[in-house]
GROMACS .gro file of C-alpha atoms in nm:
model
  147
    1UNK     CA    1   2.534   6.923  10.946
    2UNK     CA    2   2.633   7.131  11.244
    3UNK     CA    3   2.491   7.233  11.579
    4UNK     CA    4   2.527   7.544  11.790
    5UNK     CA    5   2.478   7.584  12.164
    6UNK     CA    6   2.274   7.888  12.266
    7UNK     CA    7   2.152   8.014  12.606
    8UNK     CA    8   1.800   7.886  12.673
    9UNK     CA    9   1.604   8.212  12.632
   10UNK     CA   10   1.755   8.270  12.288
   11UNK     CA   11   1.718   7.901  12.192
   12UNK     CA   12   1.351   7.917  12.294
   13UNK     CA   13   1.296   8.230  12.080
   14UNK     CA   14   1.457   8.056  11.781
   15UNK     CA   15   1.254   7.737  11.834
   16UNK     CA   16   0.934   7.944  11.848
   17UNK     CA   17   1.023   8.113  11.518
   18UNK     CA   18   1.061   8.455  11.680
   19UNK     CA   19   1.438   8.506  11.659
   20UNK     CA   20   1.575   8.485  11.304
   21UNK     CA   21   1.928   8.603  11.376
   22UNK     CA   22   2.193   8.450  11.602
   23UNK     CA   23   2.478   8.686  11.692
   24UNK     CA   24   2.836   8.570  11.724
   25UNK     CA   25   3.176   8.737  11.756
   26UNK     CA   26   3.312   8.524  11.470
   27UNK     CA   27   3.232   8.479  11.102
   28UNK     CA   28   3.124   8.147  10.950
   29UNK     CA   29   3.096   8.033  10.589
   30UNK     CA   30   2.869   7.745  10.692
   31UNK     CA   31   2.523   7.723  10.537
   32UNK     CA   32   2.274   7.439  10.573
   33UNK     CA   33   2.091   7.254  10.847
   34UNK     CA   34   2.177   7.368  11.197
   35UNK     CA   35   2.065   7.200  11.518
   36UNK     CA   36   1.976   7.446  11.795
   37UNK     CA   37   2.111   7.321  12.128
   38UNK     CA   38   1.976   7.492  12.441
   39UNK     CA   39   2.265   7.529  12.682
   40UNK     CA   40   2.252   7.462  13.056
   41UNK     CA   41   2.413   7.790  13.161
   42UNK     CA   42   2.188   8.061  13.304
   43UNK     CA   43   2.434   8.347  13.261
   44UNK     CA   44   2.228   8.580  13.043
   45UNK     CA   45   1.872   8.463  13.115
   46UNK     CA   46   1.751   8.782  13.289
   47UNK     CA   47   1.908   9.009  13.027
   48UNK     CA   48   1.759   8.803  12.743
   49UNK     CA   49   1.409   8.809  12.891
   50UNK     CA   50   1.434   9.185  12.956
   51UNK     CA   51   1.543   9.242  12.596
   52UNK     CA   52   1.253   9.033  12.463
   53UNK     CA   53   1.006   9.232  12.672
   54UNK     CA   54   1.153   9.553  12.526
   55UNK     CA   55   1.051   9.436  12.177
   56UNK     CA   56   0.709   9.309  12.287
   57UNK     CA   57   0.779   8.939  12.346
   58UNK     CA   58   0.713   8.756  12.671
   59UNK     CA   59   1.031   8.551  12.697
   60UNK     CA   60   0.945   8.388  13.029
   61UNK     CA   61   0.816   8.063  12.867
   62UNK     CA   62   1.179   7.977  12.780
   63UNK     CA   63   1.187   7.778  13.104
   64UNK     CA   64   0.964   7.520  12.935
   65UNK     CA   65   1.257   7.390  12.731
   66UNK     CA   66   1.529   7.187  12.900
   67UNK     CA   67   1.891   7.290  12.904
   68UNK     CA   68   2.138   7.047  12.753
   69UNK     CA   69   1.920   6.941  12.460
   70UNK     CA   70   1.859   6.995  12.088
   71UNK     CA   71   1.528   7.184  12.070
   72UNK     CA   72   1.498   7.283  11.703
   73UNK     CA   73   1.639   7.250  11.354
   74UNK     CA   74   1.688   7.554  11.129
   75UNK     CA   75   1.854   7.643  10.803
   76UNK     CA   76   2.153   7.872  10.844
   77UNK     CA   77   2.114   8.083  10.532
   78UNK     CA   78   2.418   8.308  10.559
   79UNK     CA   79   2.645   8.503  10.790
   80UNK     CA   80   2.649   8.881  10.762
   81UNK     CA   81   2.858   9.150  10.926
   82UNK     CA   82   2.632   9.359  11.150
   83UNK     CA   83   2.769   9.678  11.001
   84UNK     CA   84   2.948   9.597  10.674
   85UNK     CA   85   3.282   9.763  10.607
   86UNK     CA   86   3.263  10.067  10.379
   87UNK     CA   87   3.343  10.017  10.011
   88UNK     CA   88   3.399  10.242   9.713
   89UNK     CA   89   3.042  10.177   9.599
   90UNK     CA   90   2.887  10.219   9.944
   91UNK     CA   91   3.102  10.443  10.165
   92UNK     CA   92   2.842  10.471  10.442
   93UNK     CA   93   2.757  10.125  10.575
   94UNK     CA   94   2.427  10.080  10.756
   95UNK     CA   95   2.377   9.829  11.037
   96UNK     CA   96   2.135   9.542  10.977
   97UNK     CA   97   1.787   9.674  11.061
   98UNK     CA   98   1.653   9.390  11.275
   99UNK     CA   99   1.586   9.405  11.650
  100UNK     CA  100   1.764   9.071  11.698
  101UNK     CA  101   2.084   9.189  11.525
  102UNK     CA  102   2.363   9.299  11.759
  103UNK     CA  103   2.664   9.161  11.572
  104UNK     CA  104   2.942   9.170  11.514
  105UNK     CA  105   2.833   8.875  11.294
  106UNK     CA  106   2.471   8.779  11.234
  107UNK     CA  107   2.375   8.426  11.134
  108UNK     CA  108   2.050   8.440  10.931
  109UNK     CA  109   1.817   8.155  11.029
  110UNK     CA  110   1.512   8.026  10.841
  111UNK     CA  111   1.274   7.729  10.814
  112UNK     CA  112   1.246   7.654  11.185
  113UNK     CA  113   1.133   7.308  11.293
  114UNK     CA  114   1.064   7.288  11.666
  115UNK     CA  115   1.122   6.935  11.792
  116UNK     CA  116   0.827   6.775  11.973
  117UNK     CA  117   1.071   6.609  12.216
  118UNK     CA  118   1.405   6.779  12.292
  119UNK     CA  119   1.703   6.550  12.235
  120UNK     CA  120   1.945   6.549  12.531
  121UNK     CA  121   2.312   6.587  12.445
  122UNK     CA  122   2.619   6.776  12.556
  123UNK     CA  123   2.682   7.112  12.390
  124UNK     CA  124   3.009   7.261  12.271
  125UNK     CA  125   3.156   7.597  12.179
  126UNK     CA  126   3.136   7.723  11.822
  127UNK     CA  127   2.969   7.530  11.543
  128UNK     CA  128   3.005   7.163  11.626
  129UNK     CA  129   2.930   6.830  11.465
  130UNK     CA  130   2.667   6.627  11.651
  131UNK     CA  131   2.724   6.254  11.684
  132UNK     CA  132   2.524   6.002  11.479
  133UNK     CA  133   2.306   5.903  11.775
  134UNK     CA  134   2.194   6.265  11.822
  135UNK     CA  135   2.132   6.316  11.450
  136UNK     CA  136   1.927   5.996  11.434
  137UNK     CA  137   1.719   6.095  11.738
  138UNK     CA  138   1.645   6.433  11.579
  139UNK     CA  139   1.578   6.281  11.237
  140UNK     CA  140   1.319   6.040  11.375
  141UNK     CA  141   1.113   6.341  11.487
  142UNK     CA  142   1.115   6.509  11.148
  143UNK     CA  143   0.877   6.406  10.875
  144UNK     CA  144   1.135   6.443  10.598
  145UNK     CA  145   1.446   6.345  10.797
  146UNK     CA  146   1.768   6.546  10.800
  147UNK     CA  147   1.979   6.573  10.491
   0.00000   0.00000   0.00000
């Protein structure tokens, strides 16, 4: 199992089941359970909320979730290139048609479980492995546990 740290507005949108794609500048082959960690940084908060409003979502409730905590569990289904490279069979690639997709790599997320109580922990860059204490605290909140 892995975790990923995301700015709070985006983490809130994922936890609420609104945002089904997480954009990254790097590719990942990882699939499986992914803990969504809301970061403490406020660098892109205004931009994120403005973007959400542009697609009809009031992103201001993101302030309800704490920074520096696991707020949800999702399944990372796959990683896709935003605009796949041309091939002999498909010489004209088309970008992923989803308002959340910016790329260059899009992590497809599914099966969101919002945690009733966020689990405080320190985030990291990239996909990271949460410690056993964090996993246990998250697992206790889930009916089926984390596999």
